[in-house]
Amino acid sequence: MLRDITLGQYYRADSVIHRLDPRVKIVATFAFIISLFIVKNFIGYLIAGLFLAVCIRLSQVPPRFIFRGMKTIFFLLIITMVFNLFLTAGEPIFTFWKFQITKEGIKLAAMMGIRLVFLITGSSLMTLTTTPNNLTDGLESLLGPLKKVRVPVHEISMMMSIALRFIPILMEETDKIMKAQMARGADFESGSIINRAKNLVPLLVPLFISAFRRANDLAMAMEARCYRGGEGRTKMKPLIYKKRDFIAYLVIVLYLVLIVVMGRILFR
Amino acid sequence: MSIIVNHVNYIYEEDTAMAHPALIDINLQIPEGQFIGLIGHTGSGKSTLIQHLNGLIKPTSGEIFYNNQDINEPGYNKKVLRSQVGLVFQYPEHQLFETDCFKDVCFGPKNMGLPKKEVELRAYTALKQVGFEDEYFYQSPFDLSGGQKRRVAIAGVLAMKPEVLILDEPTAGLDPKGREDILRLISDLHAKMRITVILVSHSMEDVADYVDRIIVMNKGRVAFDAPPKEVFAHYRELEEMELAAPQVTYCMQDLAAAGFDVDTSVTTLEEAKKEILKAFGKC
């Protein structure tokens, strides 16, 4: 029952996008998000949409996986669009009681909608094509310069990858403890909210205990292998830029230039 | 009072790319009062099967009857079923959560909606049944040794006074003495309380001495279902399922092959000793 929830939503495939260095993908995603906020006209969104469509095509991820992420933001999307539609001042087109829809409102609502959809699609594409471990590796490397100002970048990324690694384990554990308590007559599905919260105690206590036990064991195992933080630590699979990564960077730069130039040309 | 499993199939993660059958056409009859060993290699479907018996998992197809009632019929009270078919999970000590052992054992009977006195009486009796010392009753379960914790967890299920007791690898992770203690305890419970016991294990050695019947699972199917002597006679096939007959079986087979006149169907150490002495006496 609980296994249905997936957090790391990596889709296994062997595409150009999958093979790209995670740093490229993180930078590209950021560039893409920034470009969405620079753009102020529909031509710009058309370019962004095309860029995204090509990337999705190249990634070999079936579109339904990408749009699955849309479900979670559906309400946010609707609320944003409705607010923009009704609360933007301007030239009224349609008036109903106290509400009025303006020309500017329609335009803004459409833009906001497209912006949100592209934003989620773009970032889903990154998480779908990059394993969680690669993602944290990439982040660690990109945030590397922050070490100079004493930000414990390695430790943070290590914690992130451990946390990600433990999600499925804890899921399984929850499922097991839940069943064990159900075998003793526990009820997790009915009753008032307060009762339900109370009924969670027999689930949460063993779960916390097992999480602490696992954390302890892992710490011991790391200690036994002489782990002592990131200083001087080498990687089994170091991130090395290849030719395709430079090409990808070039594509991103070209894309940004195109977006900015198009905006300038049309709004001079 | 019995359990009937009728053409049960179960498919894991149905409707996804990961779908694979865990149980294939299982048919079993478990009459009252039997002591059954359920054996199978890891992933053979034995844990999945026992979770069907108290309604934690619903079969993809097929029925399970308890006392002549289909347990997956809508309206069937699963809470009552779970108190009658007690299931002790693997590493049951991981489910302890209360501040002291006594309270933890009370959890099951309390969920049955019994009056407080009855709950406490049952908890007390159950803890006594598993041979738990009075002095530890109000200690935190987390301060106990592995074997003691496991006793408390088993008591937690016993306190519901089940008619069928299912134990999933109750000896896993215990030292040799702990194993023996737990197995003897289960065998005593079966003898004294006349309840049906299903003991899940991957070790023949564990069950050979105690059970009346062995069900061997292999790749989601029932491979053998017979008394221990008959099952161990198939020791070659058991090896192919990555299981092994008790060492006694191998010893007797080798002795017979070397020309000694011994009965190869003995399963316990005691019987084997007699056979060997008899054979040597004749020499």
Coordinates of C-alpha atoms in Angstrom, one line a residue:
Chain A
M1 CA 0.0 0.0 0.0
L2 CA 2.8 2.4 0.9
R3 CA 5.1 1.3 -1.9
D4 CA 3.0 3.2 -4.4
I5 CA 4.6 6.4 -3.3
T6 CA 7.8 7.1 -5.2
L7 CA 10.0 10.0 -4.4
G8 CA 13.1 9.4 -6.5
Q9 CA 11.3 9.2 -9.8
Y10 CA 14.2 8.2 -12.0
Y11 CA 13.2 6.6 -15.3
R12 CA 15.8 4.2 -16.5
A13 CA 16.9 4.7 -20.1
D14 CA 20.0 5.1 -22.1
S15 CA 19.6 8.5 -23.9
V16 CA 21.8 11.4 -24.6
I17 CA 20.1 13.4 -21.8
H18 CA 20.6 10.5 -19.4
R19 CA 24.3 10.3 -20.2
L20 CA 24.9 14.0 -19.7
D21 CA 26.9 15.1 -16.7
P22 CA 24.6 15.9 -13.8
R23 CA 26.2 19.3 -13.5
V24 CA 25.1 20.2 -17.0
K25 CA 21.6 19.1 -16.3
I26 CA 21.4 21.1 -13.1
V27 CA 22.8 24.2 -14.8
A28 CA 20.5 23.7 -17.8
T29 CA 17.5 23.4 -15.6
F30 CA 18.4 26.6 -13.8
A31 CA 19.0 28.4 -17.1
F32 CA 15.7 27.2 -18.4
I33 CA 13.8 28.4 -15.3
I34 CA 15.5 31.8 -15.5
S35 CA 14.6 32.0 -19.2
L36 CA 11.0 31.4 -18.3
F37 CA 11.0 34.5 -16.1
I38 CA 12.9 36.7 -18.7
V39 CA 10.4 35.9 -21.4
K40 CA 7.5 38.3 -21.7
N41 CA 5.9 37.3 -24.9
F42 CA 4.4 34.3 -26.6
I43 CA 7.2 33.9 -29.2
G44 CA 9.6 33.4 -26.2
Y45 CA 7.4 30.7 -24.8
L46 CA 7.2 29.0 -28.1
I47 CA 11.0 28.8 -28.2
A48 CA 11.1 27.6 -24.6
G49 CA 8.4 25.0 -25.4
L50 CA 10.2 23.8 -28.5
F51 CA 13.5 23.5 -26.6
L52 CA 11.7 21.5 -23.9
A53 CA 9.9 19.3 -26.4
V54 CA 13.2 18.5 -28.1
C55 CA 14.8 17.6 -24.8
I56 CA 11.9 15.4 -23.8
R57 CA 12.1 13.7 -27.2
L58 CA 15.9 13.1 -26.8
S59 CA 15.5 11.8 -23.3
Q60 CA 13.3 8.8 -24.4
V61 CA 11.1 9.3 -21.3
P62 CA 7.5 8.6 -22.2
P63 CA 5.5 11.9 -22.0
R64 CA 3.0 10.3 -19.5
F65 CA 5.8 10.0 -16.9
I66 CA 6.5 13.7 -17.3
F67 CA 3.0 14.8 -17.1
R68 CA 2.4 12.6 -14.0
G69 CA 4.2 15.3 -12.0
M70 CA 1.6 17.8 -13.2
K71 CA -1.1 16.1 -11.1
T72 CA 0.5 17.3 -7.9
I73 CA 0.5 21.0 -8.9
F74 CA -2.9 20.9 -10.6
F75 CA -4.7 22.8 -7.9
L76 CA -1.8 25.3 -7.6
L77 CA -2.1 25.9 -11.3
I78 CA -5.8 26.4 -11.2
I79 CA -5.7 28.8 -8.3
T80 CA -2.9 30.8 -9.9
M81 CA -4.7 31.1 -13.1
V82 CA -8.1 32.0 -11.5
F83 CA -6.5 34.7 -9.4
N84 CA -4.7 36.2 -12.3
L85 CA -7.7 36.0 -14.4
F86 CA -10.0 37.9 -12.0
L87 CA -7.7 40.2 -10.1
T88 CA -5.7 41.9 -12.9
A89 CA -6.7 45.5 -13.5
G90 CA -7.0 46.7 -17.0
E91 CA -9.4 46.9 -19.9
P92 CA -12.6 44.9 -18.9
I93 CA -13.9 42.4 -21.4
F94 CA -16.5 40.6 -19.3
T95 CA -18.1 41.7 -16.1
F96 CA -20.1 39.5 -13.7
W97 CA -21.4 40.9 -10.4
K98 CA -18.2 42.1 -8.6
F99 CA -15.8 40.1 -10.8
Q100 CA -14.4 41.3 -14.1
I101 CA -12.2 39.6 -16.6
T102 CA -9.8 41.9 -18.3
K103 CA -7.7 41.5 -21.4
E104 CA -4.5 41.8 -19.4
G105 CA -5.9 39.2 -17.0
I106 CA -6.4 36.6 -19.7
K107 CA -2.9 37.3 -21.0
L108 CA -1.3 37.1 -17.6
A109 CA -3.3 33.9 -16.6
A110 CA -2.2 32.2 -19.8
M111 CA 1.4 33.2 -19.2
M112 CA 1.4 32.1 -15.6
G113 CA -0.1 28.8 -16.6
I114 CA 2.4 28.1 -19.3
R115 CA 5.3 29.3 -17.0
L116 CA 4.2 26.9 -14.2
V117 CA 3.7 23.9 -16.6
F118 CA 7.1 24.5 -18.2
L119 CA 8.8 24.9 -14.9
I120 CA 7.5 21.6 -13.5
T121 CA 8.1 19.8 -16.8
G122 CA 11.6 21.1 -17.0
S123 CA 12.5 20.1 -13.5
S124 CA 10.8 16.7 -13.8
L125 CA 12.8 16.0 -16.8
M126 CA 16.0 16.6 -14.8
T127 CA 14.9 14.2 -11.9
L128 CA 13.6 11.7 -14.4
T129 CA 16.9 11.4 -16.2
T130 CA 19.3 11.7 -13.3
T131 CA 19.7 9.2 -10.5
P132 CA 19.4 10.8 -7.1
N133 CA 23.0 9.9 -6.3
N134 CA 24.2 11.6 -9.5
L135 CA 22.1 14.6 -8.6
T136 CA 23.7 15.0 -5.2
D137 CA 27.2 14.5 -6.7
G138 CA 26.5 17.2 -9.2
L139 CA 25.2 19.6 -6.6
E140 CA 28.3 18.9 -4.4
S141 CA 30.6 19.7 -7.3
L142 CA 28.6 22.8 -8.3
L143 CA 28.5 24.1 -4.7
G144 CA 32.2 23.3 -4.3
P145 CA 33.3 27.0 -4.3
L146 CA 31.1 27.5 -1.2
K147 CA 33.6 25.4 0.8
K148 CA 35.8 28.5 0.8
V149 CA 33.3 30.3 3.0
R150 CA 33.1 27.2 5.3
V151 CA 29.8 25.8 4.0
P152 CA 30.1 22.0 4.7
V153 CA 29.1 21.1 1.1
H154 CA 30.4 17.6 1.2
E155 CA 28.6 16.8 4.4
I156 CA 25.3 18.2 3.1
S157 CA 25.5 16.2 -0.1
M158 CA 26.5 13.1 1.8
M159 CA 23.4 13.6 4.1
M160 CA 21.2 14.1 1.1
S161 CA 22.3 10.9 -0.6
I162 CA 22.0 8.9 2.6
A163 CA 18.5 10.3 3.1
L164 CA 17.5 9.4 -0.4
R165 CA 19.0 5.9 -0.1
F166 CA 17.0 5.3 3.1
I167 CA 13.6 6.3 1.7
P168 CA 12.7 2.9 0.2
I169 CA 14.1 1.1 3.2
L170 CA 12.0 3.0 5.6
M171 CA 9.0 2.6 3.3
E172 CA 9.4 -1.1 3.4
E173 CA 9.9 -1.0 7.2
T174 CA 6.7 1.1 7.6
D175 CA 4.7 -1.4 5.6
K176 CA 6.1 -4.3 7.7
I177 CA 5.4 -2.7 11.1
M178 CA 2.0 -1.6 10.0
K179 CA 1.1 -5.2 9.1
A180 CA 2.5 -6.5 12.3
Q181 CA 0.4 -4.1 14.3
M182 CA -2.6 -4.8 12.2
A183 CA -2.1 -8.5 13.1
R184 CA -2.4 -7.4 16.7
G185 CA -5.7 -5.7 15.9
A186 CA -4.4 -2.1 15.3
D187 CA -6.6 0.0 13.1
F188 CA -5.0 2.7 11.0
E189 CA -7.9 3.4 8.7
S190 CA -11.0 4.4 10.8
G191 CA -11.9 6.7 13.7
S192 CA -11.8 10.4 14.3
I193 CA -8.7 12.4 13.4
I194 CA -7.5 12.5 17.0
N195 CA -8.0 8.7 17.4
R196 CA -6.2 8.1 14.1
A197 CA -3.2 10.2 15.3
K198 CA -3.2 8.2 18.6
N199 CA -3.3 5.0 16.6
L200 CA -0.1 6.0 14.8
V201 CA 2.0 5.7 18.0
P202 CA 2.4 1.9 17.6
L203 CA 3.7 2.6 14.1
L204 CA 5.9 5.6 14.7
V205 CA 7.7 4.4 17.8
P206 CA 9.1 1.3 16.3
L207 CA 9.8 3.2 13.1
F208 CA 11.9 5.8 14.9
I209 CA 13.7 3.2 16.8
S210 CA 14.6 1.3 13.7
A211 CA 15.7 4.5 12.0
F212 CA 18.0 5.3 14.9
R213 CA 19.3 1.8 14.9
R214 CA 20.0 1.9 11.2
A215 CA 21.7 5.3 11.5
N216 CA 23.8 4.0 14.3
D217 CA 24.8 0.9 12.3
L218 CA 25.6 3.0 9.2
A219 CA 27.7 5.4 11.2
M220 CA 29.6 2.5 12.7
A221 CA 30.2 1.0 9.3
M222 CA 31.4 4.3 7.8
E223 CA 33.7 4.7 10.8
A224 CA 35.0 1.2 10.3
R225 CA 36.0 2.1 6.7
C226 CA 37.8 5.2 7.9
Y227 CA 35.3 7.8 6.7
R228 CA 36.4 11.2 7.9
G229 CA 34.5 13.7 5.8
G230 CA 35.2 15.1 2.4
E231 CA 38.8 16.3 2.9
G232 CA 41.0 14.5 0.3
R233 CA 38.3 12.0 -0.5
T234 CA 38.3 10.6 -4.0
K235 CA 35.3 9.2 -5.9
M236 CA 34.8 5.9 -7.5
K237 CA 33.0 7.6 -10.4
P238 CA 34.4 11.1 -10.6
L239 CA 32.4 13.6 -12.6
I240 CA 34.4 14.4 -15.8
Y241 CA 33.1 16.6 -18.5
K242 CA 33.0 15.0 -21.9
K243 CA 32.6 16.4 -25.4
R244 CA 28.8 16.1 -25.3
D245 CA 28.7 18.1 -22.1
F246 CA 30.5 21.1 -23.7
I247 CA 28.1 20.8 -26.6
A248 CA 25.2 20.9 -24.2
Y249 CA 26.6 24.0 -22.4
L250 CA 26.9 25.6 -25.8
V251 CA 23.3 24.7 -26.6
I252 CA 22.2 26.2 -23.3
V253 CA 24.1 29.5 -24.0
L254 CA 22.7 29.7 -27.5
Y255 CA 19.2 29.1 -26.2
L256 CA 19.6 31.9 -23.6
V257 CA 20.9 34.3 -26.2
L258 CA 18.0 33.4 -28.5
I259 CA 15.5 34.0 -25.8
V260 CA 17.0 37.4 -24.8
V261 CA 17.5 38.5 -28.4
M262 CA 13.9 37.6 -29.4
G263 CA 12.6 39.6 -26.5
R264 CA 14.7 42.6 -27.5
I265 CA 13.8 42.5 -31.1
L266 CA 10.1 42.3 -30.6
F267 CA 9.9 44.9 -27.8
R268 CA 12.2 47.6 -29.1
Chain B
M1 CA -12.2 -25.2 13.0
S2 CA -9.8 -25.2 10.1
I3 CA -8.2 -23.2 7.3
I4 CA -8.8 -24.1 3.7
V5 CA -6.8 -22.4 1.0
N6 CA -8.5 -22.9 -2.4
H7 CA -6.7 -22.2 -5.7
V8 CA -5.0 -19.1 -4.4
N9 CA -2.9 -17.0 -6.8
Y10 CA -1.2 -13.8 -5.8
I11 CA 0.6 -11.4 -8.2
Y12 CA 2.9 -8.8 -6.8
E13 CA 2.7 -5.3 -8.1
E14 CA -0.1 -6.2 -10.4
D15 CA -0.7 -3.8 -13.4
T16 CA 2.9 -2.6 -13.4
A17 CA 6.0 -3.6 -15.3
M18 CA 7.3 -5.3 -12.2
A19 CA 4.4 -7.7 -11.9
H20 CA 5.5 -11.2 -11.0
P21 CA 3.6 -14.1 -9.5
A22 CA 4.3 -14.8 -5.8
L23 CA 1.8 -17.6 -5.3
I24 CA 0.6 -20.0 -8.0
D25 CA -2.4 -22.1 -7.4
I26 CA -2.0 -22.9 -3.7
N27 CA -4.4 -25.5 -2.3
L28 CA -4.1 -26.5 1.4
Q29 CA -6.2 -27.8 4.2
I30 CA -5.0 -27.1 7.7
P31 CA -7.1 -29.0 10.3
E32 CA -7.3 -28.0 13.9
G33 CA -4.5 -28.9 16.2
Q34 CA -1.8 -29.7 13.7
F35 CA 1.8 -28.6 14.1
I36 CA 3.0 -27.6 10.6
G37 CA 6.4 -26.6 9.3
L38 CA 6.2 -24.3 6.3
I39 CA 9.6 -24.5 4.6
G40 CA 10.9 -22.7 1.6
H41 CA 13.9 -20.8 0.2
T42 CA 14.0 -17.0 0.4
G43 CA 11.5 -15.7 -2.1
S44 CA 9.5 -18.9 -2.3
G45 CA 6.3 -17.2 -1.3
K46 CA 6.0 -18.6 2.3
S47 CA 5.8 -15.2 4.0
T48 CA 3.2 -14.0 1.4
L49 CA 1.2 -17.1 2.0
I50 CA 0.9 -16.7 5.7
Q51 CA -0.1 -13.1 5.3
H52 CA -3.1 -14.4 3.3
L53 CA -4.2 -16.6 6.2
N54 CA -5.2 -13.7 8.4
G55 CA -6.4 -11.4 5.7
L56 CA -3.4 -8.9 5.6
I57 CA -3.1 -9.6 1.9
K58 CA -6.0 -10.3 -0.4
P59 CA -5.4 -13.0 -3.0
T60 CA -5.5 -12.0 -6.7
S61 CA -7.7 -15.0 -7.3
G62 CA -9.0 -17.9 -5.2
E63 CA -10.5 -18.1 -1.7
I64 CA -9.4 -18.7 1.8
F65 CA -11.9 -20.2 4.3
Y66 CA -11.6 -20.0 8.0
N67 CA -14.2 -22.1 9.9
N68 CA -16.1 -22.5 6.6
Q69 CA -16.3 -18.7 6.0
D70 CA -14.7 -16.9 3.1
I71 CA -12.4 -14.3 4.9
N72 CA -12.4 -12.0 1.9
E73 CA -16.1 -11.7 1.6
P74 CA -17.3 -8.1 2.2
G75 CA -18.5 -7.7 5.7
Y76 CA -16.3 -10.4 7.2
N77 CA -14.8 -9.1 10.4
K78 CA -11.1 -9.2 9.8
K79 CA -10.3 -7.8 13.3
V80 CA -11.8 -10.9 14.9
L81 CA -10.1 -13.1 12.3
R82 CA -6.7 -11.6 13.2
S83 CA -7.2 -12.3 16.9
Q84 CA -8.1 -15.9 16.1
V85 CA -5.3 -16.4 13.5
G86 CA -2.4 -14.9 15.4
L87 CA 0.6 -14.0 13.2
V88 CA 4.0 -13.4 14.7
F89 CA 6.1 -11.6 12.1
Q90 CA 9.8 -12.1 11.4
Y91 CA 11.9 -10.1 14.0
P92 CA 8.7 -9.4 16.0
E93 CA 10.8 -7.5 18.6
H94 CA 10.9 -4.6 16.1
Q95 CA 7.2 -3.9 16.6
L96 CA 7.4 -3.3 20.4
F97 CA 6.5 0.2 21.2
E98 CA 5.2 0.6 24.8
T99 CA 7.1 1.9 27.8
D100 CA 7.0 -1.4 29.5
C101 CA 6.6 -5.1 28.5
F102 CA 3.3 -5.6 30.2
K103 CA 1.6 -2.7 28.5
D104 CA 2.9 -3.9 25.2
V105 CA 1.4 -7.3 25.6
C106 CA -1.9 -5.6 26.5
F107 CA -2.0 -4.0 23.1
G108 CA -3.6 -7.0 21.3
P109 CA -6.3 -7.8 23.8
K110 CA -7.1 -4.1 24.3
N111 CA -7.7 -3.8 20.6
M112 CA -10.2 -6.6 20.8
G113 CA -12.3 -4.4 23.1
L114 CA -12.1 -6.6 26.2
P115 CA -12.6 -5.2 29.7
K116 CA -9.5 -3.9 31.4
K117 CA -9.3 -6.8 33.9
E118 CA -9.6 -9.4 31.2
V119 CA -6.9 -7.6 29.2
E120 CA -4.5 -7.6 32.1
L121 CA -5.2 -11.2 33.0
R122 CA -4.5 -12.3 29.5
A123 CA -1.3 -10.3 29.3
Y124 CA -0.2 -11.8 32.6
T125 CA -1.0 -15.4 31.5
A126 CA 0.6 -14.9 28.1
L127 CA 3.9 -13.6 29.6
K128 CA 3.9 -16.5 32.0
Q129 CA 3.3 -18.9 29.1
V130 CA 6.4 -17.7 27.3
G131 CA 8.4 -18.1 30.5
F132 CA 8.9 -14.4 31.1
E133 CA 10.2 -13.5 34.6
D134 CA 7.9 -11.3 36.8
E135 CA 10.7 -9.0 37.6
Y136 CA 11.0 -7.8 34.0
F137 CA 7.3 -7.1 33.6
Y138 CA 7.6 -3.4 34.1
Q139 CA 10.9 -2.9 32.4
S140 CA 11.2 -1.1 29.0
P141 CA 11.2 -3.8 26.3
F142 CA 14.2 -2.0 24.8
D143 CA 16.5 -2.9 27.7
L144 CA 16.0 -6.6 27.2
S145 CA 18.1 -9.2 25.4
G146 CA 17.1 -10.3 21.9
G147 CA 15.6 -13.6 23.1
Q148 CA 13.6 -11.9 25.8
K149 CA 12.3 -9.3 23.5
R150 CA 11.1 -12.0 21.2
R151 CA 9.3 -13.7 24.0
V152 CA 7.5 -10.5 24.8
A153 CA 6.5 -10.1 21.2
I154 CA 5.2 -13.7 21.0
A155 CA 3.3 -13.1 24.2
G156 CA 1.8 -10.0 22.6
V157 CA 0.1 -12.3 20.0
L158 CA -0.6 -15.1 22.5
A159 CA -2.6 -12.7 24.7
M160 CA -5.3 -12.6 22.0
K161 CA -5.8 -16.3 22.6
P162 CA -5.5 -17.3 19.0
E163 CA -6.8 -20.7 17.8
V164 CA -4.1 -20.7 15.1
L165 CA -0.6 -19.4 15.8
I166 CA 1.6 -18.6 12.8
L167 CA 5.3 -17.8 13.4
D168 CA 7.5 -16.4 10.6
E169 CA 11.1 -17.5 11.2
P170 CA 10.8 -17.2 15.0
T171 CA 14.4 -18.3 15.5
A172 CA 16.1 -15.9 13.0
G173 CA 19.0 -14.1 14.5
L174 CA 19.1 -15.9 17.8
D175 CA 22.0 -17.8 19.2
P176 CA 21.8 -21.7 19.4
K177 CA 20.5 -21.7 22.9
G178 CA 17.9 -19.0 22.1
R179 CA 16.8 -21.0 19.1
E180 CA 16.3 -24.1 21.1
D181 CA 14.4 -22.2 23.8
I182 CA 12.0 -20.6 21.4
L183 CA 11.4 -23.8 19.5
R184 CA 10.8 -25.8 22.7
L185 CA 8.5 -23.0 23.9
I186 CA 6.4 -23.2 20.7
S187 CA 6.2 -27.0 20.9
D188 CA 5.1 -26.7 24.5
L189 CA 2.4 -24.2 23.6
H190 CA 1.2 -26.5 20.9
A191 CA 1.1 -29.5 23.3
K192 CA -0.6 -27.7 26.2
M193 CA -3.0 -25.3 24.6
R194 CA -3.9 -27.6 21.7
I195 CA -3.7 -24.8 19.2
T196 CA -2.8 -25.1 15.5
V197 CA 0.8 -24.0 14.9
I198 CA 2.3 -23.1 11.6
L199 CA 6.1 -22.6 11.9
V200 CA 7.7 -20.9 9.0
S201 CA 11.4 -21.5 8.5
H202 CA 14.0 -22.1 5.9
S203 CA 15.8 -24.6 8.0
M204 CA 14.7 -28.2 8.0
E205 CA 16.8 -28.8 11.1
D206 CA 14.7 -26.4 13.1
V207 CA 11.4 -28.1 12.4
A208 CA 12.3 -31.7 11.9
D209 CA 12.1 -32.5 15.6
Y210 CA 8.8 -31.0 16.3
V211 CA 6.3 -30.9 13.5
D212 CA 3.7 -33.4 12.3
R213 CA 3.6 -32.2 8.7
I214 CA 5.9 -30.2 6.4
I215 CA 4.8 -28.0 3.6
V216 CA 7.6 -27.2 1.2
M217 CA 7.2 -24.1 -1.0
N218 CA 9.2 -23.6 -4.1
K219 CA 8.9 -20.6 -6.5
G220 CA 5.3 -19.8 -5.4
R221 CA 4.1 -23.4 -5.5
V222 CA 3.6 -26.1 -3.0
A223 CA 6.3 -28.7 -3.8
F224 CA 5.7 -31.2 -1.0
D225 CA 3.0 -31.6 1.6
A226 CA 3.6 -34.6 3.8
P227 CA 4.9 -35.9 7.2
P228 CA 8.6 -35.1 7.7
K229 CA 9.8 -38.6 7.0
E230 CA 8.2 -38.6 3.5
V231 CA 9.4 -35.1 2.7
F232 CA 13.0 -35.9 3.7
A233 CA 13.0 -39.0 1.5
H234 CA 13.1 -36.5 -1.3
Y235 CA 16.3 -35.0 -0.1
R236 CA 17.8 -34.8 -3.6
E237 CA 14.9 -32.7 -4.9
L238 CA 15.1 -30.5 -1.7
E239 CA 18.7 -29.7 -2.6
E240 CA 17.6 -28.5 -6.0
M241 CA 15.3 -26.1 -4.3
E242 CA 18.3 -24.8 -2.3
L243 CA 17.0 -26.5 0.8
A244 CA 18.6 -29.3 2.7
A245 CA 17.3 -32.3 4.6
P246 CA 18.5 -32.5 8.2
Q247 CA 22.0 -33.7 8.7
V248 CA 20.7 -36.9 10.3
T249 CA 19.1 -37.8 6.9
Y250 CA 22.5 -37.5 5.1
C251 CA 24.2 -39.4 7.8
M252 CA 21.8 -42.3 7.6
Q253 CA 21.8 -42.3 3.8
D254 CA 25.6 -42.5 3.8
L255 CA 25.6 -45.3 6.4
A256 CA 23.0 -47.3 4.3
A257 CA 25.1 -46.7 1.2
A258 CA 28.2 -48.1 3.1
G259 CA 26.3 -51.3 3.7
F260 CA 25.0 -50.8 7.2
D261 CA 21.5 -52.0 7.9
V262 CA 19.9 -48.7 9.1
D263 CA 16.5 -47.1 8.6
T264 CA 17.1 -44.1 6.4
S265 CA 13.7 -42.4 7.2
V266 CA 14.6 -41.4 10.8
T267 CA 14.5 -37.6 11.3
T268 CA 15.5 -36.8 14.8
L269 CA 18.9 -37.2 16.5
E270 CA 17.5 -39.5 19.1
E271 CA 16.1 -42.0 16.6
A272 CA 19.3 -41.9 14.6
K273 CA 21.3 -42.7 17.7
K274 CA 19.2 -45.8 18.3
E275 CA 19.4 -46.9 14.7
I276 CA 23.2 -46.6 14.6
L277 CA 23.6 -48.4 17.9
K278 CA 21.4 -51.2 16.6
A279 CA 23.4 -51.5 13.4
F280 CA 26.7 -51.6 15.2
G281 CA 25.4 -54.0 17.8
K282 CA 24.7 -56.4 15.0
C283 CA 28.1 -56.0 13.4

